[in-house]
């Protein structure tokens, strides 16, 4: 197994965590410097950031298991980006 496969998995994990950190930063700003509605939106964004982080870690571990054991399964993530978009649009509409 080539090392670049493991590095690609780590790079994808870090990119997901960077986006989660960006959403977390926005949520903490809303919680600290906003009124009641902003605090509520900040709490929702905080939850989304935590869900994203946990999901990214789970996908990272699952892909690492796939790479190590070499099952004939897909490495790409079909539902993560769609779920993230649905969560963010839902949070913005609420």
PDB file of N, CA and C in Angstrom:
ATOM      1  N   UNK A   1       0.851  -1.174   0.000  1.00  0.00           N
ATOM      2  CA  UNK A   1       0.000   0.000   0.000  1.00  0.00           C
ATOM      3  C   UNK A   1       0.896   1.236   0.000  1.00  0.00           C
ATOM      4  N   UNK A   2       0.611   2.146  -0.889  1.00  0.00           N
ATOM      5  CA  UNK A   2       1.420   3.358  -0.995  1.00  0.00           C
ATOM      6  C   UNK A   2       1.054   4.355   0.107  1.00  0.00           C
ATOM      7  N   UNK A   3       2.046   5.068   0.619  1.00  0.00           N
ATOM      8  CA  UNK A   3       1.765   6.049   1.680  1.00  0.00           C
ATOM      9  C   UNK A   3       0.852   7.182   1.234  1.00  0.00           C
ATOM     10  N   UNK A   4       0.846   7.499  -0.068  1.00  0.00           N
ATOM     11  CA  UNK A   4       0.012   8.609  -0.518  1.00  0.00           C
ATOM     12  C   UNK A   4      -1.478   8.332  -0.311  1.00  0.00           C
ATOM     13  N   UNK A   5      -1.852   7.067  -0.228  1.00  0.00           N
ATOM     14  CA  UNK A   5      -3.254   6.738   0.026  1.00  0.00           C
ATOM     15  C   UNK A   5      -3.634   7.141   1.453  1.00  0.00           C
ATOM     16  N   UNK A   6      -2.756   6.837   2.404  1.00  0.00           N
ATOM     17  CA  UNK A   6      -3.016   7.248   3.789  1.00  0.00           C
ATOM     18  C   UNK A   6      -3.016   8.772   3.927  1.00  0.00           C
ATOM     19  N   UNK A   7      -2.084   9.435   3.227  1.00  0.00           N
ATOM     20  CA  UNK A   7      -2.009  10.891   3.305  1.00  0.00           C
ATOM     21  C   UNK A   7      -3.240  11.547   2.686  1.00  0.00           C
ATOM     22  N   UNK A   8      -3.777  10.961   1.634  1.00  0.00           N
ATOM     23  CA  UNK A   8      -4.996  11.501   1.041  1.00  0.00           C
ATOM     24  C   UNK A   8      -6.162  11.385   2.024  1.00  0.00           C
ATOM     25  N   UNK A   9      -6.214  10.286   2.746  1.00  0.00           N
ATOM     26  CA  UNK A   9      -7.255  10.112   3.762  1.00  0.00           C
ATOM     27  C   UNK A   9      -7.107  11.161   4.862  1.00  0.00           C
ATOM     28  N   UNK A  10      -5.892  11.390   5.325  1.00  0.00           N
ATOM     29  CA  UNK A  10      -5.660  12.389   6.363  1.00  0.00           C
ATOM     30  C   UNK A  10      -5.961  13.798   5.858  1.00  0.00           C
ATOM     31  N   UNK A  11      -5.610  14.071   4.610  1.00  0.00           N
ATOM     32  CA  UNK A  11      -5.868  15.387   4.028  1.00  0.00           C
ATOM     33  C   UNK A  11      -7.374  15.657   3.956  1.00  0.00           C
ATOM     34  N   UNK A  12      -8.140  14.649   3.582  1.00  0.00           N
ATOM     35  CA  UNK A  12      -9.592  14.805   3.534  1.00  0.00           C
ATOM     36  C   UNK A  12     -10.150  15.050   4.937  1.00  0.00           C
ATOM     37  N   UNK A  13      -9.650  14.326   5.918  1.00  0.00           N
ATOM     38  CA  UNK A  13     -10.085  14.508   7.303  1.00  0.00           C
ATOM     39  C   UNK A  13      -9.777  15.923   7.792  1.00  0.00           C
ATOM     40  N   UNK A  14      -8.594  16.412   7.493  1.00  0.00           N
ATOM     41  CA  UNK A  14      -8.203  17.755   7.932  1.00  0.00           C
ATOM     42  C   UNK A  14      -9.062  18.814   7.253  1.00  0.00           C
ATOM     43  N   UNK A  15      -9.406  18.621   5.982  1.00  0.00           N
ATOM     44  CA  UNK A  15     -10.269  19.585   5.298  1.00  0.00           C
ATOM     45  C   UNK A  15     -11.654  19.643   5.926  1.00  0.00           C
ATOM     46  N   UNK A  16     -12.209  18.484   6.289  1.00  0.00           N
ATOM     47  CA  UNK A  16     -13.502  18.463   6.965  1.00  0.00           C
ATOM     48  C   UNK A  16     -13.404  19.163   8.319  1.00  0.00           C
ATOM     49  N   UNK A  17     -12.312  18.931   9.042  1.00  0.00           N
ATOM     50  CA  UNK A  17     -12.153  19.581  10.350  1.00  0.00           C
ATOM     51  C   UNK A  17     -11.960  21.087  10.219  1.00  0.00           C
ATOM     52  N   UNK A  18     -11.298  21.536   9.164  1.00  0.00           N
ATOM     53  CA  UNK A  18     -11.144  22.979   8.958  1.00  0.00           C
ATOM     54  C   UNK A  18     -12.501  23.641   8.751  1.00  0.00           C
ATOM     55  N   UNK A  19     -13.359  23.014   7.963  1.00  0.00           N
ATOM     56  CA  UNK A  19     -14.682  23.582   7.739  1.00  0.00           C
ATOM     57  C   UNK A  19     -15.510  23.541   9.020  1.00  0.00           C
ATOM     58  N   UNK A  20     -15.383  22.480   9.795  1.00  0.00           N
ATOM     59  CA  UNK A  20     -16.092  22.406  11.074  1.00  0.00           C
ATOM     60  C   UNK A  20     -15.597  23.484  12.033  1.00  0.00           C
ATOM     61  N   UNK A  21     -14.296  23.755  12.021  1.00  0.00           N
ATOM     62  CA  UNK A  21     -13.747  24.813  12.875  1.00  0.00           C
ATOM     63  C   UNK A  21     -14.258  26.190  12.439  1.00  0.00           C
ATOM     64  N   UNK A  22     -14.415  26.387  11.143  1.00  0.00           N
ATOM     65  CA  UNK A  22     -14.962  27.651  10.651  1.00  0.00           C
ATOM     66  C   UNK A  22     -16.401  27.838  11.127  1.00  0.00           C
ATOM     67  N   UNK A  23     -17.208  26.799  11.034  1.00  0.00           N
ATOM     68  CA  UNK A  23     -18.591  26.883  11.511  1.00  0.00           C
ATOM     69  C   UNK A  23     -18.627  27.066  13.026  1.00  0.00           C
ATOM     70  N   UNK A  24     -17.723  26.412  13.741  1.00  0.00           N
ATOM     71  CA  UNK A  24     -17.645  26.563  15.193  1.00  0.00           C
ATOM     72  C   UNK A  24     -17.275  27.995  15.572  1.00  0.00           C
ATOM     73  N   UNK A  25     -16.355  28.601  14.826  1.00  0.00           N
ATOM     74  CA  UNK A  25     -15.973  29.982  15.093  1.00  0.00           C
ATOM     75  C   UNK A  25     -17.163  30.919  14.882  1.00  0.00           C
ATOM     76  N   UNK A  26     -17.906  30.701  13.822  1.00  0.00           N
ATOM     77  CA  UNK A  26     -19.089  31.529  13.581  1.00  0.00           C
ATOM     78  C   UNK A  26     -20.131  31.326  14.677  1.00  0.00           C
ATOM     79  N   UNK A  27     -20.308  30.092  15.115  1.00  0.00           N
ATOM     80  CA  UNK A  27     -21.310  29.833  16.151  1.00  0.00           C
ATOM     81  C   UNK A  27     -20.913  30.467  17.480  1.00  0.00           C
ATOM     82  N   UNK A  28     -19.647  30.395  17.834  1.00  0.00           N
ATOM     83  CA  UNK A  28     -19.221  31.012  19.096  1.00  0.00           C
ATOM     84  C   UNK A  28     -19.326  32.533  19.040  1.00  0.00           C
ATOM     85  N   UNK A  29     -19.100  33.106  17.872  1.00  0.00           N
ATOM     86  CA  UNK A  29     -19.278  34.547  17.716  1.00  0.00           C
ATOM     87  C   UNK A  29     -20.746  34.913  17.899  1.00  0.00           C
ATOM     88  N   UNK A  30     -21.639  34.147  17.302  1.00  0.00           N
ATOM     89  CA  UNK A  30     -23.072  34.406  17.462  1.00  0.00           C
ATOM     90  C   UNK A  30     -23.519  34.234  18.911  1.00  0.00           C
ATOM     91  N   UNK A  31     -22.985  33.229  19.583  1.00  0.00           N
ATOM     92  CA  UNK A  31     -23.379  32.988  20.977  1.00  0.00           C
ATOM     93  C   UNK A  31     -22.886  34.104  21.893  1.00  0.00           C
ATOM     94  N   UNK A  32     -21.673  34.578  21.673  1.00  0.00           N
ATOM     95  CA  UNK A  32     -21.095  35.570  22.580  1.00  0.00           C
ATOM     96  C   UNK A  32     -21.563  36.991  22.328  1.00  0.00           C
ATOM     97  N   UNK A  33     -21.854  37.345  21.089  1.00  0.00           N
ATOM     98  CA  UNK A  33     -22.124  38.748  20.782  1.00  0.00           C
ATOM     99  C   UNK A  33     -23.500  39.001  20.190  1.00  0.00           C
ATOM    100  N   UNK A  34     -24.450  38.142  20.436  1.00  0.00           N
ATOM    101  CA  UNK A  34     -25.752  38.323  19.815  1.00  0.00           C
ATOM    102  C   UNK A  34     -26.885  38.383  20.809  1.00  0.00           C
ATOM    103  N   UNK A  35     -28.064  38.641  20.265  1.00  0.00           N
ATOM    104  CA  UNK A  35     -29.274  38.628  21.079  1.00  0.00           C
ATOM    105  C   UNK A  35     -29.787  37.189  21.180  1.00  0.00           C
ATOM    106  N   UNK A  36     -31.032  37.032  21.603  1.00  0.00           N
ATOM    107  CA  UNK A  36     -31.573  35.688  21.828  1.00  0.00           C
ATOM    108  C   UNK A  36     -31.606  34.870  20.537  1.00  0.00           C
ATOM    109  N   UNK A  37     -32.042  35.478  19.456  1.00  0.00           N
ATOM    110  CA  UNK A  37     -32.133  34.764  18.182  1.00  0.00           C
ATOM    111  C   UNK A  37     -30.749  34.354  17.686  1.00  0.00           C
ATOM    112  N   UNK A  38     -29.775  35.234  17.839  1.00  0.00           N
ATOM    113  CA  UNK A  38     -28.411  34.914  17.423  1.00  0.00           C
ATOM    114  C   UNK A  38     -27.825  33.798  18.282  1.00  0.00           C
ATOM    115  N   UNK A  39     -28.129  33.819  19.565  1.00  0.00           N
ATOM    116  CA  UNK A  39     -27.640  32.747  20.439  1.00  0.00           C
ATOM    117  C   UNK A  39     -28.262  31.405  20.070  1.00  0.00           C
ATOM    118  N   UNK A  40     -29.525  31.428  19.690  1.00  0.00           N
ATOM    119  CA  UNK A  40     -30.183  30.204  19.255  1.00  0.00           C
ATOM    120  C   UNK A  40     -29.552  29.681  17.957  1.00  0.00           C
ATOM    121  N   UNK A  41     -29.316  30.579  17.009  1.00  0.00           N
ATOM    122  CA  UNK A  41     -28.663  30.180  15.755  1.00  0.00           C
ATOM    123  C   UNK A  41     -27.241  29.694  16.019  1.00  0.00           C
ATOM    124  N   UNK A  42     -26.548  30.350  16.940  1.00  0.00           N
ATOM    125  CA  UNK A  42     -25.199  29.918  17.306  1.00  0.00           C
ATOM    126  C   UNK A  42     -25.180  28.531  17.908  1.00  0.00           C
ATOM    127  N   UNK A  43     -26.195  28.240  18.722  1.00  0.00           N
ATOM    128  CA  UNK A  43     -26.297  26.895  19.290  1.00  0.00           C
ATOM    129  C   UNK A  43     -26.540  25.836  18.233  1.00  0.00           C
ATOM    130  N   UNK A  44     -27.359  26.178  17.242  1.00  0.00           N
ATOM    131  CA  UNK A  44     -27.617  25.241  16.151  1.00  0.00           C
ATOM    132  C   UNK A  44     -26.336  25.019  15.345  1.00  0.00           C
ATOM    133  N   UNK A  45     -25.632  26.081  15.034  1.00  0.00           N
ATOM    134  CA  UNK A  45     -24.372  25.951  14.297  1.00  0.00           C
ATOM    135  C   UNK A  45     -23.321  25.195  15.108  1.00  0.00           C
ATOM    136  N   UNK A  46     -23.342  25.372  16.417  1.00  0.00           N
ATOM    137  CA  UNK A  46     -22.430  24.622  17.278  1.00  0.00           C
ATOM    138  C   UNK A  46     -22.707  23.125  17.169  1.00  0.00           C
ATOM    139  N   UNK A  47     -23.973  22.764  17.200  1.00  0.00           N
ATOM    140  CA  UNK A  47     -24.347  21.355  17.047  1.00  0.00           C
ATOM    141  C   UNK A  47     -23.943  20.799  15.684  1.00  0.00           C
ATOM    142  N   UNK A  48     -24.124  21.609  14.642  1.00  0.00           N
ATOM    143  CA  UNK A  48     -23.724  21.170  13.305  1.00  0.00           C
ATOM    144  C   UNK A  48     -22.221  20.962  13.234  1.00  0.00           C
ATOM    145  N   UNK A  49     -21.447  21.855  13.851  1.00  0.00           N
ATOM    146  CA  UNK A  49     -19.990  21.707  13.850  1.00  0.00           C
ATOM    147  C   UNK A  49     -19.567  20.440  14.590  1.00  0.00           C
ATOM    148  N   UNK A  50     -20.233  20.135  15.682  1.00  0.00           N
ATOM    149  CA  UNK A  50     -19.899  18.914  16.419  1.00  0.00           C
ATOM    150  C   UNK A  50     -20.276  17.667  15.625  1.00  0.00           C
ATOM    151  N   UNK A  51     -21.442  17.688  14.994  1.00  0.00           N
ATOM    152  CA  UNK A  51     -21.851  16.552  14.156  1.00  0.00           C
ATOM    153  C   UNK A  51     -20.865  16.349  13.017  1.00  0.00           C
ATOM    154  N   UNK A  52     -20.444  17.451  12.401  1.00  0.00           N
ATOM    155  CA  UNK A  52     -19.469  17.356  11.308  1.00  0.00           C
ATOM    156  C   UNK A  52     -18.160  16.758  11.774  1.00  0.00           C
ATOM    157  N   UNK A  53     -17.692  17.186  12.931  1.00  0.00           N
ATOM    158  CA  UNK A  53     -16.413  16.682  13.449  1.00  0.00           C
ATOM    159  C   UNK A  53     -16.492  15.186  13.743  1.00  0.00           C
ATOM    160  N   UNK A  54     -17.570  14.762  14.364  1.00  0.00           N
ATOM    161  CA  UNK A  54     -17.729  13.343  14.679  1.00  0.00           C
ATOM    162  C   UNK A  54     -17.880  12.521  13.401  1.00  0.00           C
ATOM    163  N   UNK A  55     -18.639  13.044  12.442  1.00  0.00           N
ATOM    164  CA  UNK A  55     -18.807  12.348  11.174  1.00  0.00           C
ATOM    165  C   UNK A  55     -17.476  12.233  10.430  1.00  0.00           C
ATOM    166  N   UNK A  56     -16.705  13.319  10.426  1.00  0.00           N
ATOM    167  CA  UNK A  56     -15.409  13.299   9.738  1.00  0.00           C
ATOM    168  C   UNK A  56     -14.474  12.283  10.383  1.00  0.00           C
ATOM    169  N   UNK A  57     -14.467  12.214  11.710  1.00  0.00           N
ATOM    170  CA  UNK A  57     -13.609  11.239  12.367  1.00  0.00           C
ATOM    171  C   UNK A  57     -14.055   9.815  12.052  1.00  0.00           C
ATOM    172  N   UNK A  58     -15.360   9.589  12.042  1.00  0.00           N
ATOM    173  CA  UNK A  58     -15.867   8.258  11.700  1.00  0.00           C
ATOM    174  C   UNK A  58     -15.507   7.852  10.283  1.00  0.00           C
ATOM    175  N   UNK A  59     -15.634   8.774   9.334  1.00  0.00           N
ATOM    176  CA  UNK A  59     -15.270   8.465   7.949  1.00  0.00           C
ATOM    177  C   UNK A  59     -13.767   8.231   7.817  1.00  0.00           C
ATOM    178  N   UNK A  60     -12.982   9.009   8.565  1.00  0.00           N
ATOM    179  CA  UNK A  60     -11.528   8.830   8.535  1.00  0.00           C
ATOM    180  C   UNK A  60     -11.149   7.434   9.027  1.00  0.00           C
ATOM    181  N   UNK A  61     -11.721   7.021  10.132  1.00  0.00           N
ATOM    182  CA  UNK A  61     -11.410   5.693  10.671  1.00  0.00           C
ATOM    183  C   UNK A  61     -11.916   4.584   9.748  1.00  0.00           C
ATOM    184  N   UNK A  62     -13.086   4.767   9.161  1.00  0.00           N
ATOM    185  CA  UNK A  62     -13.638   3.765   8.260  1.00  0.00           C
ATOM    186  C   UNK A  62     -12.773   3.629   7.005  1.00  0.00           C
ATOM    187  N   UNK A  63     -12.342   4.762   6.448  1.00  0.00           N
ATOM    188  CA  UNK A  63     -11.464   4.692   5.275  1.00  0.00           C
ATOM    189  C   UNK A  63     -10.126   4.071   5.624  1.00  0.00           C
ATOM    190  N   UNK A  64      -9.587   4.378   6.790  1.00  0.00           N
ATOM    191  CA  UNK A  64      -8.323   3.773   7.203  1.00  0.00           C
ATOM    192  C   UNK A  64      -8.484   2.254   7.318  1.00  0.00           C
ATOM    193  N   UNK A  65      -9.615   1.814   7.835  1.00  0.00           N
ATOM    194  CA  UNK A  65      -9.885   0.367   7.900  1.00  0.00           C
ATOM    195  C   UNK A  65     -10.002  -0.214   6.495  1.00  0.00           C
ATOM    196  N   UNK A  66     -10.679   0.504   5.597  1.00  0.00           N
ATOM    197  CA  UNK A  66     -10.804   0.039   4.216  1.00  0.00           C
ATOM    198  C   UNK A  66      -9.444  -0.084   3.548  1.00  0.00           C
ATOM    199  N   UNK A  67      -8.584   0.900   3.758  1.00  0.00           N
ATOM    200  CA  UNK A  67      -7.265   0.889   3.128  1.00  0.00           C
ATOM    201  C   UNK A  67      -6.437  -0.262   3.676  1.00  0.00           C
ATOM    202  N   UNK A  68      -6.507  -0.478   4.981  1.00  0.00           N
ATOM    203  CA  UNK A  68      -5.717  -1.532   5.602  1.00  0.00           C
ATOM    204  C   UNK A  68      -6.193  -2.922   5.190  1.00  0.00           C
ATOM    205  N   UNK A  69      -7.496  -3.134   5.168  1.00  0.00           N
ATOM    206  CA  UNK A  69      -8.042  -4.462   4.888  1.00  0.00           C
ATOM    207  C   UNK A  69      -8.351  -4.707   3.424  1.00  0.00           C
ATOM    208  N   UNK A  70      -8.275  -3.678   2.620  1.00  0.00           N
ATOM    209  CA  UNK A  70      -8.490  -3.759   1.174  1.00  0.00           C
ATOM    210  C   UNK A  70      -9.801  -4.397   0.743  1.00  0.00           C
ATOM    211  N   UNK A  71     -10.909  -4.023   1.319  1.00  0.00           N
ATOM    212  CA  UNK A  71     -12.160  -4.541   0.761  1.00  0.00           C
ATOM    213  C   UNK A  71     -12.479  -3.821  -0.548  1.00  0.00           C
ATOM    214  N   UNK A  72     -13.258  -4.437  -1.359  1.00  0.00           N
ATOM    215  CA  UNK A  72     -13.611  -3.854  -2.658  1.00  0.00           C
ATOM    216  C   UNK A  72     -14.829  -2.943  -2.503  1.00  0.00           C
ATOM    217  N   UNK A  73     -14.664  -1.900  -1.717  1.00  0.00           N
ATOM    218  CA  UNK A  73     -15.731  -0.937  -1.498  1.00  0.00           C
ATOM    219  C   UNK A  73     -15.284   0.428  -2.006  1.00  0.00           C
ATOM    220  N   UNK A  74     -16.221   1.325  -2.141  1.00  0.00           N
ATOM    221  CA  UNK A  74     -15.912   2.673  -2.609  1.00  0.00           C
ATOM    222  C   UNK A  74     -15.276   3.482  -1.480  1.00  0.00           C
ATOM    223  N   UNK A  75     -14.306   4.312  -1.846  1.00  0.00           N
ATOM    224  CA  UNK A  75     -13.659   5.183  -0.861  1.00  0.00           C
ATOM    225  C   UNK A  75     -14.324   6.550  -0.778  1.00  0.00           C
ATOM    226  N   UNK A  76     -15.096   6.909  -1.780  1.00  0.00           N
ATOM    227  CA  UNK A  76     -15.662   8.251  -1.774  1.00  0.00           C
ATOM    228  C   UNK A  76     -16.844   8.341  -0.817  1.00  0.00           C
ATOM    229  N   UNK A  77     -17.197   9.557  -0.502  1.00  0.00           N
ATOM    230  CA  UNK A  77     -18.262   9.838   0.450  1.00  0.00           C
ATOM    231  C   UNK A  77     -19.455  10.392  -0.324  1.00  0.00           C
ATOM    232  N   UNK A  78     -20.510   9.618  -0.425  1.00  0.00           N
ATOM    233  CA  UNK A  78     -21.664  10.050  -1.199  1.00  0.00           C
ATOM    234  C   UNK A  78     -22.630  10.917  -0.395  1.00  0.00           C
ATOM    235  N   UNK A  79     -22.765  10.652   0.890  1.00  0.00           N
ATOM    236  CA  UNK A  79     -23.808  11.290   1.679  1.00  0.00           C
ATOM    237  C   UNK A  79     -23.329  12.421   2.576  1.00  0.00           C
ATOM    238  N   UNK A  80     -22.045  12.522   2.859  1.00  0.00           N
ATOM    239  CA  UNK A  80     -21.532  13.560   3.753  1.00  0.00           C
ATOM    240  C   UNK A  80     -21.737  14.968   3.239  1.00  0.00           C
ATOM    241  N   UNK A  81     -21.312  15.286   2.019  1.00  0.00           N
ATOM    242  CA  UNK A  81     -21.518  16.651   1.518  1.00  0.00           C
ATOM    243  C   UNK A  81     -22.997  17.016   1.369  1.00  0.00           C
ATOM    244  N   UNK A  82     -23.810  16.057   0.965  1.00  0.00           N
ATOM    245  CA  UNK A  82     -25.243  16.331   0.830  1.00  0.00           C
ATOM    246  C   UNK A  82     -25.855  16.591   2.208  1.00  0.00           C
ATOM    247  N   UNK A  83     -25.478  15.777   3.192  1.00  0.00           N
ATOM    248  CA  UNK A  83     -25.979  15.977   4.546  1.00  0.00           C
ATOM    249  C   UNK A  83     -25.538  17.305   5.132  1.00  0.00           C
ATOM    250  N   UNK A  84     -24.303  17.693   4.862  1.00  0.00           N
ATOM    251  CA  UNK A  84     -23.810  18.982   5.347  1.00  0.00           C
ATOM    252  C   UNK A  84     -24.601  20.126   4.735  1.00  0.00           C
ATOM    253  N   UNK A  85     -24.849  20.078   3.444  1.00  0.00           N
ATOM    254  CA  UNK A  85     -25.625  21.137   2.788  1.00  0.00           C
ATOM    255  C   UNK A  85     -27.044  21.204   3.337  1.00  0.00           C
ATOM    256  N   UNK A  86     -27.657  20.057   3.556  1.00  0.00           N
ATOM    257  CA  UNK A  86     -29.010  20.038   4.102  1.00  0.00           C
ATOM    258  C   UNK A  86     -29.035  20.629   5.507  1.00  0.00           C
ATOM    259  N   UNK A  87     -28.055  20.273   6.336  1.00  0.00           N
ATOM    260  CA  UNK A  87     -27.991  20.826   7.699  1.00  0.00           C
ATOM    261  C   UNK A  87     -27.782  22.333   7.687  1.00  0.00           C
ATOM    262  N   UNK A  88     -26.883  22.812   6.851  1.00  0.00           N
ATOM    263  CA  UNK A  88     -26.609  24.258   6.822  1.00  0.00           C
ATOM    264  C   UNK A  88     -27.778  25.045   6.273  1.00  0.00           C
ATOM    265  N   UNK A  89     -28.397  24.561   5.212  1.00  0.00           N
ATOM    266  CA  UNK A  89     -29.566  25.270   4.667  1.00  0.00           C
ATOM    267  C   UNK A  89     -30.717  25.229   5.665  1.00  0.00           C
ATOM    268  N   UNK A  90     -30.901  24.090   6.327  1.00  0.00           N
ATOM    269  CA  UNK A  90     -31.925  24.002   7.358  1.00  0.00           C
ATOM    270  C   UNK A  90     -31.678  24.951   8.512  1.00  0.00           C
ATOM    271  N   UNK A  91     -30.420  25.087   8.916  1.00  0.00           N
ATOM    272  CA  UNK A  91     -30.094  26.017  10.008  1.00  0.00           C
ATOM    273  C   UNK A  91     -30.312  27.470   9.585  1.00  0.00           C
ATOM    274  N   UNK A  92     -30.016  27.773   8.333  1.00  0.00           N
ATOM    275  CA  UNK A  92     -30.218  29.149   7.862  1.00  0.00           C
ATOM    276  C   UNK A  92     -31.703  29.486   7.713  1.00  0.00           C
ATOM    277  N   UNK A  93     -32.512  28.506   7.374  1.00  0.00           N
ATOM    278  CA  UNK A  93     -33.948  28.758   7.225  1.00  0.00           C
ATOM    279  C   UNK A  93     -34.645  28.895   8.572  1.00  0.00           C
ATOM    280  N   UNK A  94     -34.107  28.216   9.588  1.00  0.00           N
ATOM    281  CA  UNK A  94     -34.742  28.310  10.912  1.00  0.00           C
ATOM    282  C   UNK A  94     -34.332  29.623  11.515  1.00  0.00           C
TER     283      UNK A  94
END
